[in-house]
PDB file of C-alpha atoms in Angstrom:
ATOM      1  CA  MET N 153    -192.004 -59.612 -85.334  1.00 95.00           C
ATOM      2  CA  THR N 154    -192.826 -58.189 -82.093  1.00 97.00           C
ATOM      3  CA  LEU N 155    -193.437 -60.499 -78.925  1.00 98.00           C
ATOM      4  CA  ASP N 156    -197.403 -59.521 -79.270  1.00 97.00           C
ATOM      5  CA  GLU N 157    -197.582 -60.591 -82.596  1.00 98.00           C
ATOM      6  CA  ILE N 158    -195.963 -63.773 -82.183  1.00 98.00           C
ATOM      7  CA  THR N 159    -197.963 -64.571 -79.297  1.00 98.00           C
ATOM      8  CA  ARG N 160    -201.293 -63.826 -80.846  1.00 98.00           C
ATOM      9  CA  THR N 161    -200.366 -65.205 -84.304  1.00 98.00           C
ATOM     10  CA  ALA N 162    -198.517 -68.437 -83.347  1.00 98.00           C
ATOM     11  CA  ILE N 163    -198.291 -69.335 -79.571  1.00 98.00           C
ATOM     12  CA  ASP N 164    -201.831 -68.642 -78.615  1.00 98.00           C
ATOM     13  CA  PRO N 165    -203.156 -70.541 -81.362  1.00 98.00           C
ATOM     14  CA  ALA N 166    -200.705 -73.537 -80.897  1.00 98.00           C
ATOM     15  CA  LEU N 167    -201.269 -73.584 -77.170  1.00 98.00           C
ATOM     16  CA  ALA N 168    -205.086 -73.615 -77.924  1.00 98.00           C
ATOM     17  CA  TRP N 169    -204.778 -76.488 -80.179  1.00 98.00           C
ATOM     18  CA  LEU N 170    -202.602 -78.664 -77.716  1.00 98.00           C
ATOM     19  CA  PRO N 171    -203.967 -80.367 -74.636  1.00 98.00           C
ATOM     20  CA  ALA N 172    -204.864 -77.982 -71.953  1.00 98.00           C
ATOM     21  CA  LYS N 173    -202.111 -79.558 -69.486  1.00 98.00           C
ATOM     22  CA  MET N 174    -199.276 -77.723 -72.070  1.00 98.00           C
ATOM     23  CA  ASN N 175    -200.720 -74.291 -72.027  1.00 98.00           C
ATOM     24  CA  THR N 176    -198.921 -72.973 -69.110  1.00 98.00           C
ATOM     25  CA  ILE N 177    -196.877 -69.728 -68.081  1.00 98.00           C
ATOM     26  CA  GLU N 178    -193.435 -71.891 -67.978  1.00 98.00           C
ATOM     27  CA  ALA N 179    -194.583 -73.097 -71.579  1.00 98.00           C
ATOM     28  CA  ARG N 180    -195.184 -69.453 -72.825  1.00 98.00           C
ATOM     29  CA  ILE N 181    -191.777 -68.096 -71.300  1.00 98.00           C
ATOM     30  CA  MET N 182    -189.677 -70.669 -72.719  1.00 98.00           C
ATOM     31  CA  LEU N 183    -191.349 -70.467 -76.248  1.00 98.00           C
ATOM     32  CA  LEU N 184    -190.509 -66.906 -75.957  1.00 98.00           C
ATOM     33  CA  ALA N 185    -187.198 -66.929 -74.691  1.00 98.00           C
ATOM     34  CA  ILE N 186    -186.041 -69.656 -77.262  1.00 98.00           C
ATOM     35  CA  GLY N 187    -187.447 -67.794 -79.941  1.00 98.00           C
ATOM     36  CA  LEU N 188    -185.822 -64.631 -79.236  1.00 98.00           C
ATOM     37  CA  GLN N 189    -182.559 -66.625 -78.570  1.00 98.00           C
ATOM     38  CA  GLU N 190    -182.715 -68.260 -81.799  1.00 97.00           C
ATOM     39  CA  SER N 191    -184.116 -65.666 -84.353  1.00 97.00           C
ATOM     40  CA  ARG N 192    -185.396 -62.912 -82.302  1.00 97.00           C
ATOM     41  CA  PHE N 193    -188.603 -63.584 -84.346  1.00 98.00           C
ATOM     42  CA  GLU N 194    -186.968 -61.835 -87.255  1.00 96.00           C
ATOM     43  CA  HIS N 195    -185.769 -64.714 -89.451  1.00 94.00           C
ATOM     44  CA  ARG N 196    -187.833 -67.742 -90.586  1.00 95.00           C
ATOM     45  CA  TRP N 197    -184.294 -69.578 -91.489  1.00 93.00           C
ATOM     46  CA  GLN N 198    -180.792 -69.962 -90.243  1.00 95.00           C
ATOM     47  CA  VAL N 199    -178.841 -66.811 -91.461  1.00 92.00           C
ATOM     48  CA  LEU N 200    -175.300 -67.845 -92.694  1.00 90.00           C
ATOM     49  CA  ASN N 201    -172.476 -65.561 -93.506  1.00 86.00           C
ATOM     50  CA  ASP N 202    -173.423 -65.722 -96.793  1.00 86.00           C
ATOM     51  CA  PRO N 203    -177.041 -64.097 -97.064  1.00 78.00           C
ATOM     52  CA  SER N 204    -178.015 -65.828-100.474  1.00 83.00           C
ATOM     53  CA  LYS N 205    -178.130 -68.937 -98.763  1.00 90.00           C
ATOM     54  CA  LYS N 206    -180.474 -70.519 -96.251  1.00 94.00           C
ATOM     55  CA  GLY N 207    -178.961 -72.486 -93.255  1.00 94.00           C
ATOM     56  CA  PRO N 208    -180.361 -75.758 -92.157  1.00 96.00           C
ATOM     57  CA  ALA N 209    -182.630 -74.354 -89.591  1.00 97.00           C
ATOM     58  CA  ARG N 210    -186.400 -73.296 -90.197  1.00 98.00           C
ATOM     59  CA  SER N 211    -188.848 -71.115 -88.505  1.00 98.00           C
ATOM     60  CA  PHE N 212    -188.484 -68.558 -85.600  1.00 98.00           C
ATOM     61  CA  TRP N 213    -187.653 -71.589 -83.277  1.00 98.00           C
ATOM     62  CA  GLN N 214    -184.984 -72.670 -85.709  1.00 98.00           C
ATOM     63  CA  GLY N 215    -185.753 -76.455 -86.159  1.00 98.00           C
ATOM     64  CA  GLU N 216    -183.775 -78.703 -88.609  1.00 98.00           C
ATOM     65  CA  GLN N 217    -185.098 -81.637 -90.383  1.00 98.00           C
ATOM     66  CA  GLY N 218    -182.968 -83.976 -88.366  1.00 97.00           C
ATOM     67  CA  GLY N 219    -183.356 -82.357 -85.264  1.00 97.00           C
ATOM     68  CA  GLY N 220    -185.385 -82.488 -82.266  1.00 98.00           C
ATOM     69  CA  MET N 221    -188.047 -79.901 -83.328  1.00 98.00           C
ATOM     70  CA  VAL N 222    -188.931 -81.971 -86.415  1.00 98.00           C
ATOM     71  CA  ALA N 223    -187.518 -85.620 -86.567  1.00 98.00           C
ATOM     72  CA  GLY N 224    -187.582 -85.785 -82.674  1.00 98.00           C
ATOM     73  CA  VAL N 225    -190.915 -85.103 -81.994  1.00 98.00           C
ATOM     74  CA  MET N 226    -192.296 -87.041 -84.984  1.00 98.00           C
ATOM     75  CA  SER N 227    -190.584 -90.099 -83.374  1.00 98.00           C
ATOM     76  CA  HIS N 228    -190.691 -89.773 -79.560  1.00 98.00           C
ATOM     77  CA  SER N 229    -193.439 -91.673 -77.954  1.00 98.00           C
ATOM     78  CA  ALA N 230    -194.721 -88.769 -76.013  1.00 97.00           C
ATOM     79  CA  THR N 231    -195.061 -86.366 -78.979  1.00 98.00           C
ATOM     80  CA  LYS N 232    -195.358 -88.336 -82.057  1.00 98.00           C
ATOM     81  CA  GLU N 233    -199.307 -88.674 -82.177  1.00 98.00           C
ATOM     82  CA  LEU N 234    -199.679 -84.999 -81.385  1.00 98.00           C
ATOM     83  CA  ALA N 235    -197.197 -84.126 -83.968  1.00 98.00           C
ATOM     84  CA  ARG N 236    -199.201 -86.133 -86.531  1.00 98.00           C
ATOM     85  CA  ALA N 237    -202.206 -84.918 -85.741  1.00 98.00           C
ATOM     86  CA  ALA N 238    -201.029 -81.216 -85.935  1.00 98.00           C
ATOM     87  CA  CYS N 239    -199.445 -82.015 -89.136  1.00 98.00           C
ATOM     88  CA  ALA N 240    -202.843 -83.346 -90.689  1.00 98.00           C
ATOM     89  CA  ALA N 241    -204.688 -80.299 -89.155  1.00 98.00           C
ATOM     90  CA  HIS N 242    -202.213 -77.985 -91.011  1.00 98.00           C
ATOM     91  CA  GLY N 243    -202.264 -79.987 -94.256  1.00 98.00           C
ATOM     92  CA  VAL N 244    -198.831 -81.156 -94.125  1.00 98.00           C
ATOM     93  CA  ALA N 245    -197.607 -84.522 -94.718  1.00 98.00           C
ATOM     94  CA  PHE N 246    -196.283 -86.367 -91.977  1.00 98.00           C
ATOM     95  CA  ASN N 247    -192.562 -86.792 -93.147  1.00 98.00           C
ATOM     96  CA  THR N 248    -189.616 -84.720 -91.962  1.00 98.00           C
ATOM     97  CA  ARG N 249    -188.895 -83.116 -95.208  1.00 98.00           C
ATOM     98  CA  GLU N 250    -192.667 -81.779 -95.720  1.00 98.00           C
ATOM     99  CA  VAL N 251    -192.829 -80.627 -91.951  1.00 98.00           C
ATOM    100  CA  TRP N 252    -189.490 -78.925 -92.025  1.00 98.00           C
ATOM    101  CA  LEU N 253    -190.370 -77.020 -95.341  1.00 98.00           C
ATOM    102  CA  ALA N 254    -193.739 -76.039 -93.668  1.00 98.00           C
ATOM    103  CA  ILE N 255    -192.636 -74.408 -90.545  1.00 98.00           C
ATOM    104  CA  GLU N 256    -190.698 -71.961 -92.643  1.00 98.00           C
ATOM    105  CA  THR N 257    -193.827 -70.086 -92.999  1.00 98.00           C
ATOM    106  CA  ASN N 258    -196.422 -71.807 -90.808  1.00 98.00           C
ATOM    107  CA  ASP N 259    -195.726 -70.075 -87.326  1.00 98.00           C
ATOM    108  CA  VAL N 260    -198.618 -71.986 -85.620  1.00 98.00           C
ATOM    109  CA  LEU N 261    -197.089 -75.488 -86.848  1.00 98.00           C
ATOM    110  CA  ALA N 262    -193.651 -74.373 -85.756  1.00 98.00           C
ATOM    111  CA  ALA N 263    -194.729 -73.327 -82.318  1.00 98.00           C
ATOM    112  CA  ILE N 264    -196.880 -76.721 -81.797  1.00 98.00           C
ATOM    113  CA  LEU N 265    -193.587 -78.392 -82.571  1.00 98.00           C
ATOM    114  CA  ALA N 266    -191.512 -76.427 -80.232  1.00 98.00           C
ATOM    115  CA  ARG N 267    -193.936 -76.964 -77.495  1.00 98.00           C
ATOM    116  CA  LEU N 268    -193.760 -80.853 -78.124  1.00 98.00           C
ATOM    117  CA  LEU N 269    -190.001 -80.671 -78.030  1.00 98.00           C
ATOM    118  CA  LEU N 270    -190.117 -79.134 -74.644  1.00 98.00           C
ATOM    119  CA  TRP N 271    -192.759 -81.519 -73.476  1.00 98.00           C
ATOM    120  CA  SER N 272    -190.392 -84.432 -74.844  1.00 98.00           C
ATOM    121  CA  GLU N 273    -187.822 -83.624 -72.112  1.00 97.00           C
ATOM    122  CA  PRO N 274    -188.204 -85.320 -68.890  1.00 94.00           C
ATOM    123  CA  GLY N 275    -189.397 -83.445 -65.737  1.00 94.00           C
ATOM    124  CA  ALA N 276    -191.433 -80.254 -65.479  1.00 96.00           C
ATOM    125  CA  LEU N 277    -190.509 -77.112 -67.026  1.00 98.00           C
ATOM    126  CA  PRO N 278    -188.290 -74.830 -64.997  1.00 98.00           C
ATOM    127  CA  ARG N 279    -190.038 -72.043 -62.739  1.00 97.00           C
ATOM    128  CA  VAL N 280    -190.421 -68.688 -64.611  1.00 96.00           C
ATOM    129  CA  SER N 281    -187.860 -67.381 -62.378  1.00 96.00           C
ATOM    130  CA  ASP N 282    -185.264 -70.065 -62.781  1.00 98.00           C
ATOM    131  CA  THR N 283    -183.258 -68.584 -65.759  1.00 98.00           C
ATOM    132  CA  ALA N 284    -180.480 -71.142 -65.394  1.00 98.00           C
ATOM    133  CA  ALA N 285    -182.751 -74.039 -65.281  1.00 98.00           C
ATOM    134  CA  ALA N 286    -184.442 -72.768 -68.122  1.00 98.00           C
ATOM    135  CA  TRP N 287    -180.882 -72.280 -69.897  1.00 98.00           C
ATOM    136  CA  ALA N 288    -180.192 -75.849 -69.120  1.00 98.00           C
ATOM    137  CA  LEU N 289    -183.355 -77.033 -70.619  1.00 98.00           C
ATOM    138  CA  TYR N 290    -182.878 -74.976 -73.889  1.00 98.00           C
ATOM    139  CA  LEU N 291    -179.256 -76.415 -74.302  1.00 98.00           C
ATOM    140  CA  ARG N 292    -180.643 -80.150 -73.689  1.00 97.00           C
ATOM    141  CA  ALA N 293    -183.510 -79.549 -76.292  1.00 97.00           C
ATOM    142  CA  TRP N 294    -182.425 -77.517 -79.072  1.00 97.00           C
ATOM    143  CA  ARG N 295    -178.546 -78.315 -78.652  1.00 96.00           C
ATOM    144  CA  PRO N 296    -177.504 -74.991 -80.408  1.00 94.00           C
ATOM    145  CA  GLY N 297    -174.385 -75.747 -82.487  1.00 91.00           C
ATOM    146  CA  ALA N 298    -172.906 -72.072 -81.426  1.00 91.00           C
ATOM    147  CA  TYR N 299    -172.736 -73.401 -78.070  1.00 93.00           C
ATOM    148  CA  ALA N 300    -171.691 -76.693 -78.634  1.00 93.00           C
ATOM    149  CA  ARG N 301    -168.737 -75.505 -80.932  1.00 94.00           C
ATOM    150  CA  GLY N 302    -168.357 -72.399 -79.119  1.00 94.00           C
ATOM    151  CA  SER N 303    -165.128 -71.176 -77.326  1.00 96.00           C
ATOM    152  CA  ALA N 304    -165.498 -70.275 -73.646  1.00 97.00           C
ATOM    153  CA  ASP N 305    -166.004 -66.448 -74.468  1.00 97.00           C
ATOM    154  CA  GLU N 306    -168.616 -67.426 -77.178  1.00 96.00           C
ATOM    155  CA  ARG N 307    -170.346 -69.567 -74.698  1.00 97.00           C
ATOM    156  CA  ALA N 308    -170.277 -66.684 -71.953  1.00 97.00           C
ATOM    157  CA  ALA N 309    -171.830 -64.323 -74.745  1.00 97.00           C
ATOM    158  CA  LEU N 310    -174.659 -66.670 -75.415  1.00 97.00           C
ATOM    159  CA  TRP N 311    -175.464 -67.132 -71.746  1.00 98.00           C
ATOM    160  CA  ILE N 312    -175.503 -63.591 -71.199  1.00 98.00           C
ATOM    161  CA  LYS N 313    -177.968 -63.327 -74.328  1.00 98.00           C
ATOM    162  CA  TRP N 314    -180.016 -65.985 -72.715  1.00 98.00           C
ATOM    163  CA  GLU N 315    -180.332 -64.046 -69.668  1.00 98.00           C
ATOM    164  CA  ARG N 316    -181.611 -60.968 -71.621  1.00 98.00           C
ATOM    165  CA  ASN N 317    -184.051 -63.124 -73.557  1.00 98.00           C
ATOM    166  CA  HIS N 318    -185.240 -65.025 -70.658  1.00 98.00           C
ATOM    167  CA  ARG N 319    -185.857 -61.625 -68.804  1.00 98.00           C
ATOM    168  CA  GLN N 320    -187.217 -59.854 -71.810  1.00 98.00           C
ATOM    169  CA  ALA N 321    -189.785 -63.096 -71.908  1.00 98.00           C
ATOM    170  CA  ARG N 322    -190.766 -62.454 -68.416  1.00 98.00           C
ATOM    171  CA  ALA N 323    -191.265 -58.822 -68.712  1.00 97.00           C
ATOM    172  CA  PHE N 324    -193.574 -59.417 -71.730  1.00 97.00           C
ATOM    173  CA  MET N 325    -195.578 -61.817 -69.650  1.00 95.00           C
ATOM    174  CA  GLU N 326    -195.498 -59.281 -66.674  1.00 92.00           C
ATOM    175  CA  LEU N 327    -193.657 -61.531 -64.372  1.00 86.00           C
ATOM    176  CA  PRO N 328    -190.567 -60.468 -62.322  1.00 75.00           C
TER     177      PRO N 328
END
């Protein structure tokens, strides 16, 4: 899926549904960069070495059932009621299994939950030009296993990938 397609079909509707204060250029950059980092907007489930099996993460933003994007936003005091309302609006039972299953195909719900995960983090979102702060937020909120378990070289490669993805998101939004 192209950045234009994911923006039109998932991010725009998600941010239109959420409170207006959550619809910022910083949020859009983060949602695009994280989606590029996690799936390149190509895979709705975590791709494993064995392509016949799905990994534990679902959606273009790769949320796990027990992770921040599903269980986290469903229980966090700042996001729980919005997550509950989003599930109701999308006809999804408010339990982690049903939400986790739904986000594999429901891109709007997935984008809402990804934005809520960012909302649950303390402080303002990073300035659009601050790639390093955006990276730190991504690591804190998404806790990517490839980084946590990675060697120094693998971590460096993930940072390079993030720089490219963050730059691509800014370019798409026509920002320096």
